[in-house]
PDB file of C-alpha atoms in Angstrom:
ATOM      1  CA  MET A  15     141.239 -81.917 179.647  1.00  0.00           C
ATOM      2  CA  ILE A  16     142.787 -85.631 178.755  1.00  0.00           C
ATOM      3  CA  ILE A  17     145.682 -85.217 176.724  1.00  0.00           C
ATOM      4  CA  GLU A  18     146.647 -81.817 179.298  1.00  0.00           C
ATOM      5  CA  GLY A  19     145.972 -84.744 182.153  1.00  0.00           C
ATOM      6  CA  ILE A  20     148.074 -87.557 180.750  1.00  0.00           C
ATOM      7  CA  SER A  21     150.723 -84.678 179.896  1.00  0.00           C
ATOM      8  CA  LYS A  22     150.478 -83.191 183.348  1.00  0.00           C
ATOM      9  CA  ARG A  23     151.145 -86.845 184.591  1.00  0.00           C
ATOM     10  CA  ILE A  24     154.321 -87.837 182.294  1.00  0.00           C
ATOM     11  CA  ALA A  25     156.073 -84.307 183.156  1.00  0.00           C
ATOM     12  CA  GLU A  26     155.598 -84.835 186.568  1.00  0.00           C
ATOM     13  CA  GLY A  27     157.545 -88.420 186.176  1.00  0.00           C
ATOM     14  CA  ILE A  28     160.185 -86.443 184.491  1.00  0.00           C
ATOM     15  CA  LYS A  29     160.810 -84.251 187.000  1.00  0.00           C
ATOM     16  CA  ARG A  30     160.595 -87.112 189.621  1.00  0.00           C
ATOM     17  CA  GLN A  31     163.254 -88.711 187.708  1.00  0.00           C
ATOM     18  CA  VAL A  32     165.321 -85.759 187.034  1.00  0.00           C
ATOM     19  CA  PRO A  33     164.043 -82.941 189.571  1.00  0.00           C
ATOM     20  CA  ASP A  34     166.842 -80.889 188.744  1.00  0.00           C
ATOM     21  CA  HIS A  35     166.099 -80.500 185.300  1.00  0.00           C
ATOM     22  CA  LYS A  36     165.771 -76.591 184.324  1.00  0.00           C
ATOM     23  CA  SER A  37     162.215 -77.267 183.122  1.00  0.00           C
ATOM     24  CA  SER A  38     159.080 -77.043 185.524  1.00  0.00           C
ATOM     25  CA  VAL A  39     156.374 -78.818 185.314  1.00  0.00           C
ATOM     26  CA  PRO A  40     153.952 -76.765 183.576  1.00  0.00           C
ATOM     27  CA  VAL A  41     156.890 -76.091 180.767  1.00  0.00           C
ATOM     28  CA  LEU A  42     157.286 -80.018 180.603  1.00  0.00           C
ATOM     29  CA  SER A  43     153.354 -81.074 180.363  1.00  0.00           C
ATOM     30  CA  HIS A  44     152.393 -77.955 177.934  1.00  0.00           C
ATOM     31  CA  ALA A  45     155.209 -79.497 175.590  1.00  0.00           C
ATOM     32  CA  ILE A  46     154.264 -83.278 176.151  1.00  0.00           C
ATOM     33  CA  ALA A  47     151.385 -82.546 175.021  1.00  0.00           C
ATOM     34  CA  ILE A  48     152.107 -80.419 171.796  1.00  0.00           C
ATOM     35  CA  ILE A  49     153.837 -83.452 171.219  1.00  0.00           C
ATOM     36  CA  LEU A  50     150.784 -85.669 171.912  1.00  0.00           C
ATOM     37  CA  ASN A  51     148.195 -83.685 170.434  1.00  0.00           C
ATOM     38  CA  VAL A  52     150.461 -84.345 166.564  1.00  0.00           C
ATOM     39  CA  LEU A  53     151.023 -87.848 167.279  1.00  0.00           C
ATOM     40  CA  PHE A  54     146.972 -88.554 168.159  1.00  0.00           C
ATOM     41  CA  ILE A  55     146.270 -86.276 164.896  1.00  0.00           C
ATOM     42  CA  VAL A  56     148.993 -88.026 162.665  1.00  0.00           C
ATOM     43  CA  VAL A  57     148.345 -92.000 163.944  1.00  0.00           C
ATOM     44  CA  PHE A  58     144.228 -91.306 163.712  1.00  0.00           C
ATOM     45  CA  THR A  59     144.744 -89.489 159.954  1.00  0.00           C
ATOM     46  CA  LEU A  60     147.009 -91.971 159.128  1.00  0.00           C
ATOM     47  CA  VAL A  61     144.618 -95.038 160.570  1.00  0.00           C
ATOM     48  CA  ILE A  62     141.071 -93.383 158.661  1.00  0.00           C
ATOM     49  CA  SER A  63     142.882 -92.864 155.469  1.00  0.00           C
ATOM     50  CA  ILE A  64     144.249 -96.480 155.259  1.00  0.00           C
ATOM     51  CA  LEU A  65     141.108 -97.763 155.818  1.00  0.00           C
ATOM     52  CA  THR A  66     139.103 -95.134 153.438  1.00  0.00           C
ATOM     53  CA  GLY A  67     141.859 -95.473 150.620  1.00  0.00           C
ATOM     54  CA  ASN A  68     142.893 -91.808 150.635  1.00  0.00           C
ATOM     55  CA  VAL A  69     146.549 -92.527 152.105  1.00  0.00           C
ATOM     56  CA  LYS A  70     148.474 -90.532 149.931  1.00  0.00           C
ATOM     57  CA  GLN A  71     146.131 -87.403 150.152  1.00  0.00           C
ATOM     58  CA  ALA A  72     146.191 -86.963 153.713  1.00  0.00           C
ATOM     59  CA  VAL A  73     149.726 -87.411 153.851  1.00  0.00           C
ATOM     60  CA  LEU A  74     149.820 -84.695 151.655  1.00  0.00           C
ATOM     61  CA  ALA A  75     147.055 -82.495 153.821  1.00  0.00           C
ATOM     62  CA  LEU A  76     149.125 -83.176 156.943  1.00  0.00           C
ATOM     63  CA  MET A  77     152.239 -82.280 155.744  1.00  0.00           C
ATOM     64  CA  GLY A  78     150.938 -78.926 153.405  1.00  0.00           C
ATOM     65  CA  PHE A  79     148.800 -77.708 156.756  1.00  0.00           C
ATOM     66  CA  ALA A  80     151.883 -78.597 159.156  1.00  0.00           C
ATOM     67  CA  ILE A  81     154.575 -76.434 156.732  1.00  0.00           C
ATOM     68  CA  LEU A  82     152.415 -73.719 156.132  1.00  0.00           C
ATOM     69  CA  ARG A  83     151.850 -73.196 159.867  1.00  0.00           C
ATOM     70  CA  GLN A  84     154.843 -73.357 160.579  1.00  0.00           C
ATOM     71  CA  PHE A  85     155.402 -69.628 158.750  1.00  0.00           C
ATOM     72  CA  SER A  86     151.611 -68.535 159.393  1.00  0.00           C
ATOM     73  CA  GLY A  87     150.455 -69.238 162.323  1.00  0.00           C
ATOM     74  CA  GLY A  88     146.638 -69.523 163.052  1.00  0.00           C
ATOM     75  CA  TYR A  89     144.440 -70.095 165.494  1.00  0.00           C
ATOM     76  CA  HIS A  90     144.005 -73.162 168.185  1.00  0.00           C
ATOM     77  CA  LEU A  91     141.129 -74.950 169.787  1.00  0.00           C
ATOM     78  CA  LYS A  92     141.019 -74.445 173.367  1.00  0.00           C
ATOM     79  CA  THR A  93     141.302 -77.964 174.233  1.00  0.00           C
ATOM     80  CA  GLY A  94     143.838 -80.790 173.200  1.00  0.00           C
ATOM     81  CA  ALA A  95     141.090 -83.554 172.597  1.00  0.00           C
ATOM     82  CA  GLY A  96     138.881 -80.771 170.590  1.00  0.00           C
ATOM     83  CA  CYS A  97     142.374 -80.367 168.336  1.00  0.00           C
ATOM     84  CA  ILE A  98     142.606 -84.116 167.905  1.00  0.00           C
ATOM     85  CA  ALA A  99     138.965 -84.585 166.828  1.00  0.00           C
ATOM     86  CA  PHE A 100     138.671 -81.354 164.743  1.00  0.00           C
ATOM     87  CA  THR A 101     141.822 -81.648 162.904  1.00  0.00           C
ATOM     88  CA  THR A 102     141.857 -85.303 162.171  1.00  0.00           C
ATOM     89  CA  ALA A 103     138.111 -85.317 160.894  1.00  0.00           C
ATOM     90  CA  LEU A 104     139.593 -82.183 158.851  1.00  0.00           C
ATOM     91  CA  PHE A 105     142.404 -83.790 157.616  1.00  0.00           C
ATOM     92  CA  THR A 106     140.429 -86.934 156.589  1.00  0.00           C
ATOM     93  CA  LEU A 107     137.642 -85.125 154.989  1.00  0.00           C
ATOM     94  CA  VAL A 108     139.868 -83.262 152.748  1.00  0.00           C
ATOM     95  CA  SER A 109     141.165 -86.180 151.365  1.00  0.00           C
ATOM     96  CA  PHE A 110     138.250 -87.185 149.643  1.00  0.00           C
ATOM     97  CA  VAL A 111     138.330 -83.647 147.644  1.00  0.00           C
ATOM     98  CA  ASP A 112     138.447 -83.673 144.031  1.00  0.00           C
ATOM     99  CA  LEU A 113     138.627 -80.289 142.306  1.00  0.00           C
ATOM    100  CA  ASP A 114     139.459 -79.158 138.263  1.00  0.00           C
ATOM    101  CA  THR A 115     142.079 -76.873 137.812  1.00  0.00           C
ATOM    102  CA  ALA A 116     139.518 -74.133 137.910  1.00  0.00           C
ATOM    103  CA  GLY A 117     138.721 -74.844 141.322  1.00  0.00           C
ATOM    104  CA  VAL A 118     142.499 -75.162 143.034  1.00  0.00           C
ATOM    105  CA  HIS A 119     142.981 -71.889 141.212  1.00  0.00           C
ATOM    106  CA  ILE A 120     140.583 -70.069 142.616  1.00  0.00           C
ATOM    107  CA  LEU A 121     141.252 -71.623 146.352  1.00  0.00           C
ATOM    108  CA  ASN A 122     144.924 -71.308 145.861  1.00  0.00           C
ATOM    109  CA  ALA A 123     144.744 -67.457 145.033  1.00  0.00           C
ATOM    110  CA  LEU A 124     142.097 -66.611 148.369  1.00  0.00           C
ATOM    111  CA  SER A 125     144.603 -68.781 150.513  1.00  0.00           C
ATOM    112  CA  LEU A 126     147.358 -66.458 149.035  1.00  0.00           C
ATOM    113  CA  LEU A 127     145.492 -63.223 149.520  1.00  0.00           C
ATOM    114  CA  LEU A 128     144.709 -64.107 153.200  1.00  0.00           C
ATOM    115  CA  VAL A 129     148.512 -65.225 153.797  1.00  0.00           C
ATOM    116  CA  MET A 130     149.509 -61.977 152.230  1.00  0.00           C
ATOM    117  CA  VAL A 131     147.056 -60.123 154.021  1.00  0.00           C
ATOM    118  CA  PHE A 132     147.368 -61.515 157.949  1.00  0.00           C
ATOM    119  CA  ALA A 133     150.490 -63.757 157.770  1.00  0.00           C
ATOM    120  CA  PRO A 134     151.428 -64.602 160.716  1.00  0.00           C
ATOM    121  CA  SER A 135     148.834 -64.633 163.162  1.00  0.00           C
ATOM    122  CA  ARG A 136     148.867 -65.588 166.646  1.00  0.00           C
ATOM    123  CA  ILE A 137     152.562 -66.561 167.135  1.00  0.00           C
ATOM    124  CA  GLU A 138     153.713 -63.826 169.984  1.00  0.00           C
ATOM    125  CA  ARG A 139     153.642 -66.021 172.749  1.00  0.00           C
ATOM    126  CA  GLN A 140     154.497 -69.014 170.733  1.00  0.00           C
ATOM    127  CA  SER A 141     157.218 -68.156 168.967  1.00  0.00           C
ATOM    128  CA  ARG A 142     160.679 -65.748 169.640  1.00  0.00           C
ATOM    129  CA  ILE A 143     160.424 -64.783 166.439  1.00  0.00           C
ATOM    130  CA  PRO A 144     161.222 -61.028 166.735  1.00  0.00           C
ATOM    131  CA  LYS A 145     157.904 -58.969 165.323  1.00  0.00           C
ATOM    132  CA  LYS A 146     160.969 -57.333 162.349  1.00  0.00           C
ATOM    133  CA  HIS A 147     160.509 -61.084 161.129  1.00  0.00           C
ATOM    134  CA  TYR A 148     157.192 -61.428 160.332  1.00  0.00           C
ATOM    135  CA  VAL A 149     157.391 -59.859 156.805  1.00  0.00           C
ATOM    136  CA  LYS A 150     159.731 -62.230 156.077  1.00  0.00           C
ATOM    137  CA  LEU A 151     157.059 -65.265 157.303  1.00  0.00           C
ATOM    138  CA  ARG A 152     154.320 -63.664 155.482  1.00  0.00           C
ATOM    139  CA  MET A 153     156.642 -63.740 152.329  1.00  0.00           C
ATOM    140  CA  ILE A 154     157.460 -67.258 152.390  1.00  0.00           C
ATOM    141  CA  SER A 155     154.235 -68.495 153.499  1.00  0.00           C
ATOM    142  CA  SER A 156     153.002 -66.345 150.418  1.00  0.00           C
ATOM    143  CA  VAL A 157     155.544 -69.167 148.486  1.00  0.00           C
ATOM    144  CA  ILE A 158     154.606 -72.004 150.108  1.00  0.00           C
ATOM    145  CA  VAL A 159     151.153 -71.838 148.757  1.00  0.00           C
ATOM    146  CA  MET A 160     152.462 -70.508 144.818  1.00  0.00           C
ATOM    147  CA  PHE A 161     153.577 -73.358 144.976  1.00  0.00           C
ATOM    148  CA  ASN A 162     150.230 -75.350 144.412  1.00  0.00           C
ATOM    149  CA  PHE A 163     150.000 -73.199 140.968  1.00  0.00           C
ATOM    150  CA  GLY A 164     152.431 -75.328 139.668  1.00  0.00           C
ATOM    151  CA  LEU A 165     151.704 -78.484 141.477  1.00  0.00           C
ATOM    152  CA  GLN A 166     147.641 -78.087 141.061  1.00  0.00           C
ATOM    153  CA  SER A 167     146.378 -80.682 143.747  1.00  0.00           C
ATOM    154  CA  PRO A 168     143.166 -80.179 145.510  1.00  0.00           C
ATOM    155  CA  THR A 169     144.086 -81.526 148.393  1.00  0.00           C
ATOM    156  CA  LEU A 170     146.709 -78.404 148.897  1.00  0.00           C
ATOM    157  CA  ALA A 171     144.606 -75.948 148.164  1.00  0.00           C
ATOM    158  CA  VAL A 172     141.859 -76.856 150.093  1.00  0.00           C
ATOM    159  CA  ILE A 173     144.523 -77.380 152.948  1.00  0.00           C
ATOM    160  CA  PHE A 174     146.369 -74.427 152.589  1.00  0.00           C
ATOM    161  CA  LEU A 175     142.728 -72.531 152.143  1.00  0.00           C
ATOM    162  CA  VAL A 176     141.544 -73.780 155.516  1.00  0.00           C
ATOM    163  CA  GLN A 177     144.769 -73.009 156.972  1.00  0.00           C
ATOM    164  CA  ALA A 178     144.776 -69.284 155.533  1.00  0.00           C
ATOM    165  CA  ILE A 179     141.212 -69.084 156.935  1.00  0.00           C
ATOM    166  CA  SER A 180     142.442 -69.880 160.582  1.00  0.00           C
ATOM    167  CA  LEU A 181     144.852 -66.565 160.278  1.00  0.00           C
ATOM    168  CA  LEU A 182     141.830 -64.826 160.477  1.00  0.00           C
ATOM    169  CA  ARG A 183     141.018 -62.326 163.885  1.00  0.00           C
ATOM    170  CA  TRP A 184     137.590 -61.369 164.103  1.00  0.00           C
ATOM    171  CA  LYS A 185     136.489 -58.351 166.256  1.00  0.00           C
ATOM    172  CA  GLY A 186     133.402 -56.692 165.903  1.00  0.00           C
ATOM    173  CA  GLY A 187     131.995 -59.237 162.727  1.00  0.00           C
ATOM    174  CA  GLN A 188     135.195 -58.194 160.847  1.00  0.00           C
ATOM    175  CA  ALA A 189     138.832 -59.665 160.053  1.00  0.00           C
ATOM    176  CA  HIS A 190     141.097 -57.383 161.652  1.00  0.00           C
ATOM    177  CA  VAL A 191     145.420 -57.380 160.540  1.00  0.00           C
ATOM    178  CA  MET A 192     147.259 -57.632 162.869  1.00  0.00           C
ATOM    179  CA  ASP A 193     149.751 -54.871 161.939  1.00  0.00           C
ATOM    180  CA  PRO A 194     153.185 -57.061 162.504  1.00  0.00           C
ATOM    181  CA  GLN A 195     154.700 -53.885 163.822  1.00  0.00           C
ATOM    182  CA  ASP A 196     152.261 -53.760 166.938  1.00  0.00           C
TER     183      ASP A 196
END
């Protein structure tokens, strides 16, 4: 509720300064909360990575996750503060991972399989992209993951798998594939 409270106060301030602005306070507040979440995640991850000496891997994790998530969607945590804490910890931990070539291939293959089956996921209320284009998003997501078969980055292999797992929708203990035509 901390991020949500800050974003609401900023949105109310904007609305006071520009009362005729076409966006409502809740719309402005939501947009500001997204910006604050991203800003805090990036800043905290970079500060920690500077202290641990893993800046290159942390930046790669931040960029790889963000790019794949843009096209594939995924699960969102309930609160901004929870998202910031979990994601910062995740990117920090991933920056320490080191895998051999076989490990990278296995994680890439698992990520590709999950993305091909489950992407895009949970974008219905967050995007204006018509459902008829969801197949294209799935294809783009797959190409992004396949890129790492050539690059062979352990950091990307792990972060792509984490993002791919966030695509799963669980119903009754089993993963549920959402039909893009629903």
